[in-house]
Tab-separated table of C-alpha atoms and ligand atoms in Angstrom:
chain	number	residue	atom	x	y	z
A	1	MET	CA	13.272	-35.058	0.573
A	2	ASN	CA	13.613	-33.823	4.107
A	3	PRO	CA	14.381	-35.890	7.189
A	4	ASP	CA	11.257	-36.881	9.026
A	5	GLN	CA	12.652	-36.190	12.456
A	6	ASN	CA	10.696	-32.964	12.701
A	7	SER	CA	7.340	-34.193	11.520
A	8	ASN	CA	5.570	-33.883	14.852
A	9	THR	CA	7.710	-31.384	16.623
A	10	GLY	CA	9.212	-28.094	15.712
A	11	ASN	CA	8.157	-24.595	14.943
A	12	VAL	CA	4.568	-24.159	13.857
A	13	PHE	CA	5.119	-21.139	11.636
A	14	GLY	CA	7.965	-19.932	9.449
A	15	MET	CA	8.678	-16.576	7.868
A	16	ILE	CA	10.837	-15.968	4.814
A	17	GLY	CA	11.947	-12.342	4.685
A	18	LEU	CA	12.853	-10.658	7.939
A	19	GLY	CA	12.450	-7.053	6.874
A	20	THR	CA	10.426	-4.781	9.127
A	21	MET	CA	7.076	-6.363	8.257
A	22	GLY	CA	8.234	-9.999	8.346
A	23	ARG	CA	10.097	-9.633	11.615
A	24	SER	CA	7.283	-7.700	13.281
A	25	LEU	CA	4.593	-10.188	12.249
A	26	LEU	CA	6.721	-13.154	13.308
A	27	LEU	CA	7.331	-11.584	16.726
A	28	ASN	CA	3.601	-10.933	17.016
A	29	ILE	CA	2.936	-14.647	16.349
A	30	ALA	CA	5.595	-15.615	18.898
A	31	ASP	CA	4.027	-13.189	21.351
A	32	SER	CA	0.806	-15.186	21.081
A	33	GLY	CA	2.634	-18.280	22.312
A	34	PHE	CA	3.516	-20.024	19.038
A	35	ALA	CA	6.970	-21.453	18.326
A	36	VAL	CA	8.254	-19.771	15.167
A	37	ALA	CA	11.236	-19.637	12.826
A	38	GLY	CA	12.492	-16.885	10.568
A	39	TYR	CA	14.769	-16.996	7.541
A	40	ASP	CA	16.673	-14.284	5.728
A	41	LYS	CA	19.828	-14.311	3.606
A	42	ASP	CA	20.934	-11.230	5.514
A	43	THR	CA	22.529	-12.391	8.766
A	44	LEU	CA	22.058	-8.948	10.332
A	45	LYS	CA	18.307	-9.361	9.991
A	46	VAL	CA	18.518	-12.857	11.446
A	47	ASP	CA	20.469	-11.502	14.411
A	48	ALA	CA	17.910	-8.728	14.918
A	49	LEU	CA	15.140	-11.334	15.033
A	50	LYS	CA	17.037	-13.477	17.531
A	51	GLN	CA	17.692	-10.494	19.741
A	52	GLU	CA	14.131	-9.197	19.748
A	53	GLY	CA	12.742	-12.722	19.909
A	54	ALA	CA	14.828	-13.732	22.910
A	55	PRO	CA	11.874	-13.732	25.348
A	56	TYR	CA	9.849	-16.004	23.030
A	57	GLN	CA	10.156	-19.323	21.184
A	58	VAL	CA	11.886	-17.859	18.140
A	59	GLU	CA	14.612	-19.360	15.975
A	60	GLY	CA	16.465	-17.443	13.282
A	61	PHE	CA	18.215	-18.972	10.267
A	62	ALA	CA	20.402	-17.786	7.419
A	63	SER	CA	20.262	-21.298	5.910
A	64	LEU	CA	17.074	-22.150	4.049
A	65	PRO	CA	17.310	-25.968	4.540
A	66	ASP	CA	17.895	-25.542	8.289
A	67	PHE	CA	14.925	-23.175	8.470
A	68	VAL	CA	12.654	-25.591	6.573
A	69	ASN	CA	13.764	-28.535	8.702
A	70	SER	CA	12.966	-26.650	11.887
A	71	LEU	CA	9.275	-26.548	10.975
A	72	LYS	CA	6.561	-28.931	12.041
A	73	LYS	CA	4.660	-30.696	9.208
A	74	PRO	CA	2.611	-29.769	7.353
A	75	ARG	CA	4.879	-26.749	7.263
A	76	ALA	CA	3.298	-23.334	7.218
A	77	ILE	CA	5.598	-20.781	5.652
A	78	MET	CA	4.863	-17.182	4.882
A	79	MET	CA	6.880	-15.127	2.418
A	80	LEU	CA	7.068	-11.420	3.162
A	81	VAL	CA	9.324	-10.183	0.411
A	82	PRO	CA	8.958	-7.388	-2.175
A	83	ALA	CA	6.244	-8.083	-4.743
A	84	GLY	CA	7.242	-9.181	-8.241
A	85	PRO	CA	9.993	-11.523	-9.478
A	86	ILE	CA	11.518	-11.907	-5.999
A	87	VAL	CA	8.429	-13.870	-4.916
A	88	ASP	CA	8.940	-16.249	-7.852
A	89	SER	CA	12.609	-16.758	-7.058
A	90	VAL	CA	11.838	-17.458	-3.388
A	91	VAL	CA	9.181	-20.000	-4.424
A	92	GLU	CA	11.671	-21.637	-6.792
A	93	GLU	CA	14.306	-21.841	-4.066
A	94	VAL	CA	12.092	-23.176	-1.295
A	95	LEU	CA	9.881	-25.589	-3.256
A	96	PRO	CA	12.475	-28.404	-3.616
A	97	LEU	CA	12.864	-28.382	0.179
A	98	LEU	CA	9.157	-28.816	0.885
A	99	ASP	CA	6.878	-31.837	0.999
A	100	GLN	CA	3.496	-32.176	-0.622
A	101	GLY	CA	0.816	-30.767	1.646
A	102	ASP	CA	3.055	-28.005	2.982
A	103	ILE	CA	1.580	-24.522	2.947
A	104	LEU	CA	3.132	-21.486	1.322
A	105	ILE	CA	1.597	-18.081	1.996
A	106	ASP	CA	2.433	-14.923	0.088
A	107	GLY	CA	1.838	-12.120	2.599
A	108	GLY	CA	3.204	-9.321	0.402
A	109	ASN	CA	1.440	-6.870	-1.876
A	110	SER	CA	1.568	-9.110	-4.956
A	111	HIS	CA	-0.404	-8.232	-8.052
A	112	PHE	CA	-3.489	-10.459	-8.054
A	113	THR	CA	-2.731	-11.847	-11.521
A	114	ASP	CA	0.643	-13.103	-10.224
A	115	THR	CA	-1.176	-14.749	-7.325
A	116	THR	CA	-3.601	-16.464	-9.712
A	117	ARG	CA	-0.662	-17.809	-11.727
A	118	ARG	CA	1.216	-19.028	-8.626
A	119	ASP	CA	-1.926	-20.514	-7.123
A	120	THR	CA	-2.570	-22.612	-10.233
A	121	ALA	CA	1.058	-23.698	-10.644
A	122	LEU	CA	1.596	-24.681	-7.010
A	123	GLU	CA	-1.714	-26.474	-6.672
A	124	ALA	CA	-0.807	-28.566	-9.718
A	125	LYS	CA	2.401	-29.574	-7.930
A	126	GLY	CA	0.500	-30.666	-4.799
A	127	PHE	CA	1.359	-27.722	-2.567
A	128	HIS	CA	-1.053	-25.501	-0.708
A	129	PHE	CA	-0.674	-21.871	-1.600
A	130	PHE	CA	-2.565	-18.784	-0.663
A	131	GLY	CA	-2.152	-15.091	-1.184
A	132	MET	CA	-2.928	-12.897	1.775
A	133	GLY	CA	-3.078	-9.126	1.934
A	134	ILE	CA	-1.772	-7.723	5.205
A	135	SER	CA	-2.417	-4.166	6.239
A	136	GLY	CA	-1.318	-2.021	9.115
A	137	GLY	CA	2.314	-1.224	8.472
A	138	GLU	CA	5.034	-2.096	10.961
A	139	GLU	CA	2.981	-1.259	14.048
A	140	GLY	CA	0.025	-3.269	12.739
A	141	ALA	CA	2.194	-6.294	11.991
A	142	ARG	CA	3.639	-6.225	15.505
A	143	ARG	CA	0.462	-5.389	17.477
A	144	GLY	CA	-2.356	-6.674	15.263
A	145	PRO	CA	-2.865	-6.253	11.515
A	146	SER	CA	-5.933	-6.696	9.355
A	147	MET	CA	-5.437	-9.716	7.108
A	148	MET	CA	-7.110	-10.711	3.853
A	149	PRO	CA	-6.389	-14.354	3.006
A	150	GLY	CA	-7.731	-15.820	-0.217
A	151	GLY	CA	-7.246	-18.986	-2.257
A	152	ASP	CA	-6.744	-22.441	-0.789
A	153	ILE	CA	-9.356	-22.652	1.986
A	154	GLU	CA	-8.043	-25.977	3.314
A	155	ALA	CA	-4.662	-24.390	3.935
A	156	TYR	CA	-6.257	-21.332	5.469
A	157	GLU	CA	-8.135	-23.495	7.968
A	158	ILE	CA	-4.819	-24.998	9.135
A	159	VAL	CA	-3.224	-21.627	9.903
A	160	ARG	CA	-6.457	-19.914	10.909
A	161	PRO	CA	-5.896	-20.240	14.688
A	162	ILE	CA	-2.525	-18.514	14.335
A	163	LEU	CA	-3.886	-15.721	12.142
A	164	GLU	CA	-6.906	-15.161	14.374
A	165	ALA	CA	-4.671	-15.004	17.437
A	166	VAL	CA	-2.457	-12.264	16.017
A	167	ALA	CA	-4.961	-10.146	14.087
A	168	ALA	CA	-6.265	-6.826	15.368
A	169	ARG	CA	-9.549	-7.178	17.262
A	170	VAL	CA	-12.678	-5.063	17.152
A	171	ASN	CA	-15.471	-5.916	19.610
A	172	ASN	CA	-13.327	-8.925	20.442
A	173	GLU	CA	-13.594	-10.274	16.882
A	174	PRO	CA	-10.417	-10.814	14.831
A	175	CYS	CA	-9.788	-8.641	11.782
A	176	VAL	CA	-9.155	-11.625	9.532
A	177	THR	CA	-11.522	-13.760	7.521
A	178	TYR	CA	-11.364	-16.009	4.493
A	179	ILE	CA	-11.926	-13.661	1.570
A	180	GLY	CA	-12.611	-15.974	-1.349
A	181	PRO	CA	-11.043	-18.307	-3.919
A	182	GLY	CA	-8.039	-17.651	-6.156
A	183	ALA	CA	-6.424	-14.276	-5.763
A	184	ALA	CA	-9.390	-12.759	-3.885
A	185	GLY	CA	-7.246	-11.841	-0.864
A	186	HIS	CA	-4.684	-9.910	-2.869
A	187	PHE	CA	-7.399	-8.293	-4.970
A	188	VAL	CA	-9.170	-6.990	-1.883
A	189	LYS	CA	-5.867	-5.732	-0.433
A	190	MET	CA	-5.181	-3.908	-3.701
A	191	VAL	CA	-8.548	-2.138	-3.508
A	192	HIS	CA	-7.858	-1.370	0.160
A	193	ASN	CA	-4.731	0.421	-1.026
A	194	GLY	CA	-6.647	2.226	-3.776
A	195	ILE	CA	-9.006	3.589	-1.119
A	196	GLU	CA	-5.933	4.439	0.979
A	197	TYR	CA	-4.545	6.515	-1.933
A	198	GLY	CA	-7.887	8.324	-2.312
A	199	LEU	CA	-8.172	9.178	1.376
A	200	MET	CA	-4.547	10.310	1.578
A	201	GLN	CA	-5.045	12.625	-1.404
A	202	LEU	CA	-8.217	14.069	0.161
A	203	ILE	CA	-6.353	14.768	3.398
A	204	ALA	CA	-3.519	16.378	1.433
A	205	GLU	CA	-6.005	18.626	-0.380
A	206	THR	CA	-7.579	19.560	2.951
A	207	TYR	CA	-4.101	20.588	4.139
A	208	GLU	CA	-3.712	22.664	0.961
A	209	ILE	CA	-6.961	24.527	1.674
A	210	LEU	CA	-6.020	25.023	5.309
A	211	ARG	CA	-2.558	26.407	4.634
A	212	LYS	CA	-3.099	28.272	1.349
A	213	GLY	CA	-6.788	29.092	1.521
A	214	LEU	CA	-7.210	29.759	5.229
A	215	GLN	CA	-3.551	30.536	5.943
A	216	MET	CA	-3.492	28.312	9.004
A	217	ASP	CA	-0.185	27.335	10.611
A	218	ASN	CA	0.875	23.791	11.493
A	219	ALA	CA	-0.137	24.069	15.141
A	220	SER	CA	-3.672	25.160	14.177
A	221	ILE	CA	-3.900	22.401	11.563
A	222	HIS	CA	-2.834	19.933	14.245
A	223	ARG	CA	-5.576	21.179	16.570
A	224	LEU	CA	-8.210	21.004	13.849
A	225	PHE	CA	-7.320	17.425	12.868
A	226	ALA	CA	-7.259	16.466	16.552
A	227	GLN	CA	-10.759	17.864	16.929
A	228	TRP	CA	-12.031	16.179	13.741
A	229	ASN	CA	-10.561	12.892	14.848
A	230	GLU	CA	-12.764	12.973	17.928
A	231	GLY	CA	-15.886	12.992	15.746
A	232	ARG	CA	-17.323	11.125	12.799
A	233	LEU	CA	-14.142	11.558	10.725
A	234	GLN	CA	-12.217	9.411	13.222
A	235	SER	CA	-9.742	7.320	11.279
A	236	TYR	CA	-6.190	6.047	11.420
A	237	LEU	CA	-5.055	8.273	8.532
A	238	LEU	CA	-6.435	11.394	10.186
A	239	GLU	CA	-4.876	10.375	13.475
A	240	ILE	CA	-1.365	10.073	12.013
A	241	THR	CA	-1.867	13.308	10.061
A	242	ARG	CA	-2.782	15.075	13.311
A	243	ASP	CA	0.500	13.848	14.790
A	244	ILE	CA	2.522	14.812	11.712
A	245	PHE	CA	1.461	18.446	12.227
A	246	ALA	CA	2.839	18.425	15.769
A	247	PHE	CA	6.131	16.715	15.013
A	248	LYS	CA	9.527	18.369	15.372
A	249	GLU	CA	12.760	16.352	15.157
A	250	PRO	CA	14.361	16.241	18.604
A	251	GLY	CA	16.647	19.244	19.018
A	252	THR	CA	15.020	21.281	16.236
A	253	GLU	CA	12.500	24.096	16.317
A	254	SER	CA	10.901	23.579	12.916
A	255	PHE	CA	8.091	21.224	11.974
A	256	LEU	CA	9.418	18.290	9.966
A	257	ILE	CA	6.512	18.491	7.509
A	258	ASP	CA	7.874	21.822	6.201
A	259	ASP	CA	11.207	20.219	5.297
A	260	ILE	CA	9.774	17.359	3.249
A	261	TYR	CA	10.172	17.570	-0.532
A	262	ASP	CA	6.778	17.658	-2.268
A	263	VAL	CA	7.256	14.652	-4.563
A	264	ALA	CA	5.115	11.612	-3.699
A	265	ARG	CA	6.263	8.116	-4.506
A	266	SER	CA	4.424	4.816	-4.689
A	267	LYS	CA	4.899	1.088	-4.992
A	268	GLY	CA	2.073	0.619	-7.483
A	269	THR	CA	-1.003	-0.769	-5.732
A	270	GLY	CA	-3.030	2.430	-6.280
A	271	LYS	CA	-2.182	2.433	-9.963
A	272	TRP	CA	-3.146	-1.242	-10.229
A	273	THR	CA	-6.526	-0.440	-8.696
A	274	SER	CA	-7.189	2.218	-11.332
A	275	GLN	CA	-5.918	-0.015	-14.126
A	276	VAL	CA	-8.135	-2.917	-13.095
A	277	ALA	CA	-11.109	-0.607	-12.583
A	278	MET	CA	-10.709	0.640	-16.148
A	279	ASP	CA	-10.456	-2.925	-17.422
A	280	LEU	CA	-13.669	-3.751	-15.581
A	281	GLU	CA	-15.293	-0.492	-16.795
A	282	LEU	CA	-16.061	0.508	-13.234
A	283	PRO	CA	-15.322	4.144	-12.321
A	284	VAL	CA	-13.171	4.987	-9.272
A	285	PRO	CA	-12.300	8.617	-10.124
A	286	THR	CA	-11.170	9.637	-6.634
A	287	ILE	CA	-8.554	6.883	-6.733
A	288	ASP	CA	-7.590	7.745	-10.335
A	289	VAL	CA	-6.963	11.361	-9.337
A	290	ALA	CA	-4.917	10.303	-6.320
A	291	VAL	CA	-2.639	8.260	-8.587
A	292	ALA	CA	-2.428	11.076	-11.150
A	293	MET	CA	-1.515	13.685	-8.511
A	294	ARG	CA	1.320	11.529	-7.164
A	295	ASP	CA	2.536	11.434	-10.768
A	296	LEU	CA	2.106	15.185	-11.286
A	297	SER	CA	4.073	15.836	-8.104
A	298	LYS	CA	7.112	14.254	-9.802
A	299	TYR	CA	7.267	17.098	-12.338
A	300	LYS	CA	8.676	19.463	-9.745
A	301	GLU	CA	10.797	21.534	-12.125
A	302	LEU	CA	7.922	22.173	-14.515
A	303	ARG	CA	5.616	23.022	-11.624
A	304	VAL	CA	8.069	25.547	-10.249
A	305	LYS	CA	8.387	27.199	-13.690
A	306	ALA	CA	4.624	27.346	-14.182
A	307	ASP	CA	4.204	28.712	-10.654
A	308	ALA	CA	6.352	31.687	-11.622
A	309	LEU	CA	4.409	32.133	-14.872
A	310	TYR	CA	0.799	32.173	-13.715
A	311	THR	CA	-1.125	34.101	-11.125
A	312	VAL	CA	-4.643	33.508	-9.836
A	313	GLU	CA	-6.961	36.076	-11.373
A	314	GLN	CA	-9.255	36.416	-8.390
A	315	PRO	CA	-8.946	37.095	-4.679
A	316	ASN	CA	-8.822	34.167	-2.273
A	317	ARG	CA	-12.434	33.273	-1.408
A	318	PHE	CA	-11.452	31.458	1.751
A	319	ALA	CA	-9.987	34.634	3.224
A	320	THR	CA	-13.210	36.570	2.845
A	321	GLU	CA	-15.562	33.957	4.304
A	322	ARG	CA	-16.086	33.358	8.024
A	323	ARG	CA	-13.418	30.906	9.111
A	324	ASP	CA	-15.552	28.819	11.482
A	325	LYS	CA	-18.237	28.438	8.815
A	326	THR	CA	-15.605	27.408	6.253
A	327	LEU	CA	-14.164	24.833	8.640
A	328	GLN	CA	-17.624	23.447	9.163
A	329	TYR	CA	-18.036	23.121	5.384
A	330	LEU	CA	-14.642	21.508	5.133
A	331	GLU	CA	-15.524	18.892	7.722
A	332	GLN	CA	-18.658	18.105	5.730
A	333	ALA	CA	-16.717	18.005	2.475
A	334	PHE	CA	-14.206	15.583	3.917
A	335	TYR	CA	-16.894	13.280	5.286
A	336	PHE	CA	-18.809	13.395	1.996
A	337	SER	CA	-15.639	12.528	0.064
A	338	MET	CA	-14.587	9.830	2.482
A	339	ILE	CA	-17.980	8.124	2.120
A	340	THR	CA	-17.849	8.382	-1.658
A	341	THR	CA	-14.297	7.024	-1.849
A	342	TYR	CA	-15.217	3.924	0.162
A	343	ALA	CA	-18.348	3.625	-1.998
A	344	GLN	CA	-16.239	3.562	-5.172
A	345	GLY	CA	-13.927	0.919	-3.706
A	346	MET	CA	-16.817	-1.286	-2.546
A	347	HIS	CA	-18.457	-0.950	-5.967
A	348	LEU	CA	-15.232	-2.142	-7.585
A	349	LEU	CA	-15.125	-5.120	-5.218
A	350	ALA	CA	-18.689	-6.063	-6.148
A	351	LYS	CA	-17.906	-5.868	-9.857
A	352	ALA	CA	-14.669	-7.839	-9.535
A	353	SER	CA	-16.398	-10.474	-7.448
A	354	ALA	CA	-18.863	-11.108	-10.245
A	355	ALA	CA	-16.215	-10.899	-12.982
A	356	TYR	CA	-13.627	-13.152	-11.324
A	357	GLY	CA	-15.876	-15.411	-9.243
A	358	TYR	CA	-14.388	-14.248	-5.938
A	359	GLN	CA	-17.645	-14.669	-3.965
A	360	LEU	CA	-16.781	-11.604	-1.893
A	361	GLN	CA	-18.901	-10.791	1.115
A	362	LEU	CA	-18.709	-7.034	1.368
A	363	ASP	CA	-20.021	-6.937	4.934
A	364	GLN	CA	-17.211	-9.246	6.061
A	365	ILE	CA	-14.610	-7.165	4.249
A	366	ALA	CA	-15.872	-3.971	5.906
A	367	LYS	CA	-15.830	-5.853	9.201
A	368	ILE	CA	-12.147	-6.815	9.016
A	369	TRP	CA	-11.192	-3.316	7.834
A	370	ARG	CA	-12.571	-1.794	11.049
A	371	GLY	CA	-9.319	-2.516	12.877
A	372	GLY	CA	-5.622	-2.998	12.183
A	373	CYS	CA	-5.501	-1.672	8.636
A	374	ILE	CA	-4.475	1.698	7.232
A	375	ILE	CA	-8.020	2.643	6.131
A	376	ARG	CA	-9.652	1.777	9.460
A	377	ALA	CA	-12.179	4.428	10.379
A	378	ALA	CA	-15.307	4.900	12.459
A	379	PHE	CA	-17.256	5.048	9.182
A	380	LEU	CA	-16.444	1.390	8.432
A	381	GLU	CA	-18.965	0.461	11.098
A	382	ASP	CA	-21.662	2.101	8.939
A	383	ILE	CA	-20.421	0.330	5.812
A	384	TYR	CA	-20.503	-2.961	7.711
A	385	THR	CA	-24.065	-2.315	8.889
A	386	ALA	CA	-25.215	-1.283	5.399
A	387	TYR	CA	-23.973	-4.498	3.779
A	388	GLN	CA	-25.141	-6.619	6.703
A	389	GLN	CA	-28.653	-5.283	6.294
A	390	ASN	CA	-28.561	-5.829	2.560
A	391	LYS	CA	-25.923	-8.234	1.300
A	392	GLU	CA	-27.007	-7.506	-2.279
A	393	LEU	CA	-26.724	-3.711	-1.901
A	394	PRO	CA	-25.582	-2.670	-5.411
A	395	HIS	CA	-23.891	0.567	-4.314
A	396	LEU	CA	-23.164	2.022	-0.894
A	397	LEU	CA	-24.738	5.387	-1.821
A	398	LEU	CA	-28.088	3.597	-2.271
A	399	ASP	CA	-28.248	2.587	1.389
A	400	PRO	CA	-30.916	4.737	3.135
A	401	TYR	CA	-28.778	5.594	6.153
A	402	ILE	CA	-25.717	6.475	4.031
A	403	LYS	CA	-27.999	8.548	1.805
A	404	GLY	CA	-28.865	10.695	4.812
A	405	LEU	CA	-25.177	11.317	5.575
A	406	VAL	CA	-24.426	12.254	1.974
A	407	GLN	CA	-27.419	14.552	1.690
A	408	GLU	CA	-26.475	16.306	4.914
A	409	THR	CA	-22.841	16.892	3.917
A	410	ALA	CA	-23.365	17.759	0.226
A	411	PRO	CA	-23.909	21.517	0.851
A	412	GLY	CA	-20.508	21.850	2.561
A	413	MET	CA	-18.915	19.817	-0.221
A	414	ARG	CA	-20.278	22.191	-2.862
A	415	GLU	CA	-19.130	25.273	-0.943
A	416	VAL	CA	-15.604	23.918	-0.588
A	417	VAL	CA	-15.193	22.795	-4.198
A	418	ALA	CA	-16.591	26.088	-5.495
A	419	ALA	CA	-14.422	28.250	-3.215
A	420	ALA	CA	-11.313	26.226	-4.041
A	421	ALA	CA	-11.958	26.548	-7.782
A	422	LEU	CA	-12.487	30.309	-7.517
A	423	SER	CA	-9.389	30.728	-5.354
A	424	GLY	CA	-7.083	28.627	-7.486
A	425	VAL	CA	-6.453	26.101	-4.714
A	426	ALA	CA	-6.040	22.693	-6.334
A	427	THR	CA	-8.551	20.147	-5.034
A	428	PRO	CA	-8.754	17.583	-7.852
A	429	ALA	CA	-9.879	14.673	-5.670
A	430	PHE	CA	-12.642	16.701	-4.001
A	431	ALA	CA	-13.798	17.976	-7.403
A	432	ALA	CA	-13.707	14.536	-9.024
A	433	THR	CA	-15.584	13.058	-6.081
A	434	LEU	CA	-18.337	15.660	-6.297
A	435	SER	CA	-18.687	15.208	-10.063
A	436	TYR	CA	-18.792	11.451	-9.648
A	437	PHE	CA	-21.614	11.893	-7.157
A	438	ASP	CA	-23.514	14.372	-9.308
A	439	ASN	CA	-23.414	12.006	-12.259
A	440	PHE	CA	-24.100	8.952	-10.134
A	441	ARG	CA	-27.353	10.639	-9.073
A	442	ASN	CA	-28.003	11.740	-12.659
A	443	GLY	CA	-30.837	9.787	-14.291
A	444	SER	CA	-30.172	11.428	-17.635
A	445	MET	CA	-26.495	11.894	-18.365
A	446	PRO	CA	-25.435	13.703	-21.537
A	447	SER	CA	-24.157	10.404	-22.903
A	448	ASN	CA	-26.865	10.506	-25.580
A	449	LEU	CA	-24.715	13.176	-27.235
A	450	ILE	CA	-21.616	10.972	-27.098
A	451	GLN	CA	-23.584	8.263	-28.871
A	452	ALA	CA	-24.821	10.720	-31.511
A	453	GLN	CA	-21.265	11.932	-32.119
A	454	ARG	CA	-19.946	8.379	-32.389
A	455	ASP	CA	-22.613	7.481	-34.859
A	456	PHE	CA	-22.077	10.745	-36.775
A	457	PHE	CA	-18.390	10.291	-37.420
A	458	GLY	CA	-18.004	6.555	-37.227
A	459	ALA	CA	-21.393	4.902	-37.812
A	460	HIS	CA	-21.007	3.253	-34.397
A	461	THR	CA	-24.830	3.145	-33.979
A	462	TYR	CA	-26.964	4.142	-31.002
A	463	GLU	CA	-30.033	2.906	-29.109
A	464	VAL	CA	-33.314	4.803	-29.080
A	465	ILE	CA	-35.186	5.394	-25.800
A	466	GLY	CA	-37.836	2.721	-25.444
A	467	ARG	CA	-36.124	0.404	-27.931
A	468	GLU	CA	-32.961	-0.400	-25.944
A	469	GLY	CA	-30.938	-3.300	-27.254
A	470	ILE	CA	-31.630	-2.409	-30.869
A	471	PHE	CA	-28.758	-0.514	-32.446
A	472	VAL	CA	-29.458	1.839	-35.318
A	473	HIS	CA	-27.474	4.192	-37.489
A	474	SER	CA	-28.495	7.520	-39.031
A	475	ALA	CA	-27.147	9.283	-42.098
A	476	TRP	CA	-26.356	12.549	-40.281
A	477	LEU	CA	-24.837	14.396	-43.252
A	478	PRO	CA	-25.163	16.151	-45.558
A	479	ASP	CA	-28.859	16.089	-46.435
A	480	ALA	CA	-30.003	15.937	-42.849
A	481	LEU	CA	-28.843	19.514	-42.294
A	482	ASP	CA	-30.854	21.076	-45.154
B	1	6PG	C1	-0.860	-1.196	4.349
B	1	6PG	C2	-0.166	-0.312	3.349
B	1	6PG	C3	1.074	-0.992	2.861
B	1	6PG	C4	2.066	-0.061	2.182
B	1	6PG	C5	1.519	0.596	0.966
B	1	6PG	C6	2.305	1.815	0.567
B	1	6PG	O1	-2.011	-1.480	4.110
B	1	6PG	O2	-0.250	-1.548	5.351
B	1	6PG	O3	-1.003	-0.073	2.268
B	1	6PG	O4	0.695	-2.066	2.089
B	1	6PG	O5	2.491	0.880	3.089
B	1	6PG	O6	1.572	-0.320	-0.068
B	1	6PG	O7	1.980	2.039	-0.728
B	1	6PG	P1	2.696	3.058	-1.647
B	1	6PG	O8	4.191	2.876	-1.470
B	1	6PG	O9	2.249	2.686	-3.008
B	1	6PG	O10	2.236	4.394	-1.192
């Protein structure tokens, strides 16, 4: 339905939604030498794009038809708008303006089930659609994000040169790769965010130990994180945390961190990860705790009341131990927990791949997470190597090299969790991570008792050792007790 005048000329990439992420990514693409167009209903955002895009081949539009007509066919259009119904309304609005064969990319944090639905509906109408997770925040979008495209591979191949040109690079390789069919890209991005929640919670608990257990001030915390970030804990999240502990608003003397209200918010991707993990019966307790603690933080009034009501019965263990030894334990505890959090996330990816037919290659996912994204870390190199050496590795903690790291850091982890428990310093993610590990390496869990109880009160049956697969029931009461 569109004039053909632009079929061979025009902008090679279009962006719908010129918020921070959309504008930054579009400018990044323009920076790589591509002619691009951006659309937003908000003329202020269009003007901002035109202004910043002045040195490049960038056009800005507040009219959707004009935007669509400015694009070369087959058109490649990315939507970067808030996840949920807005994506559907944008699709509805733009679809009548497109031609069959045009490509629509959802670059937001859409729920993977929405992506599956859109993928099926748009394919049936003859359009190419793919969902792509993008990580790295504003800076990543502008300078090089990590991107997780999934779905229509034909469409991906068309835009691949553009995506590879703008992605972050590690060892000169782009942090983007085709993830898998259907909603695989958005699924992997969701799990990325689940891991992000887990790591952020672990860092927050480390801060809690440092300030309340070891009574360290912000400047010392800054120095410690700076030192850690030079070693094996090196990661983007630790790097920004280091900087947070040095930051004072211009013209003020106080650290900004001390003025921030202790209620954490979220857009939902962490919760989705936990929900899906429960549906798949695949435990990710570090992520679950991270979601739960953001929720608990919202009950500020109750927390303040309870704070006034209770006291810790014992002296602070951290104060009586040697500080440098404690910090050494803490470094080990953090590394142990970081490894285990990634391990939970990778395990979930493996399970989802089998359940949903995503054909995920875990080595490739680790590879593109090494740069550009929020969970980038030196440790991803080890994850990449582990899955490269054994593509069928059933769990990261079973890799021989990773095993060595875990074994070496476990003593510090135990010291920290024990001291925190005795001192009344809340470390739910550390504790959950350690318990996950201790049961993961437990060849005889007490689950036999759960089965006995279930059979006792509900005749739910149980299996007997050596006769697995055969379910039997016992008459537990009353005669059995005599
Ligand atoms: C990223 C981030 C990004 C966003 C989070 C924030 O990878 O670039 O994960 O997607 O900042 O979704 O999530 P919450 O608002 O839920 O903390």
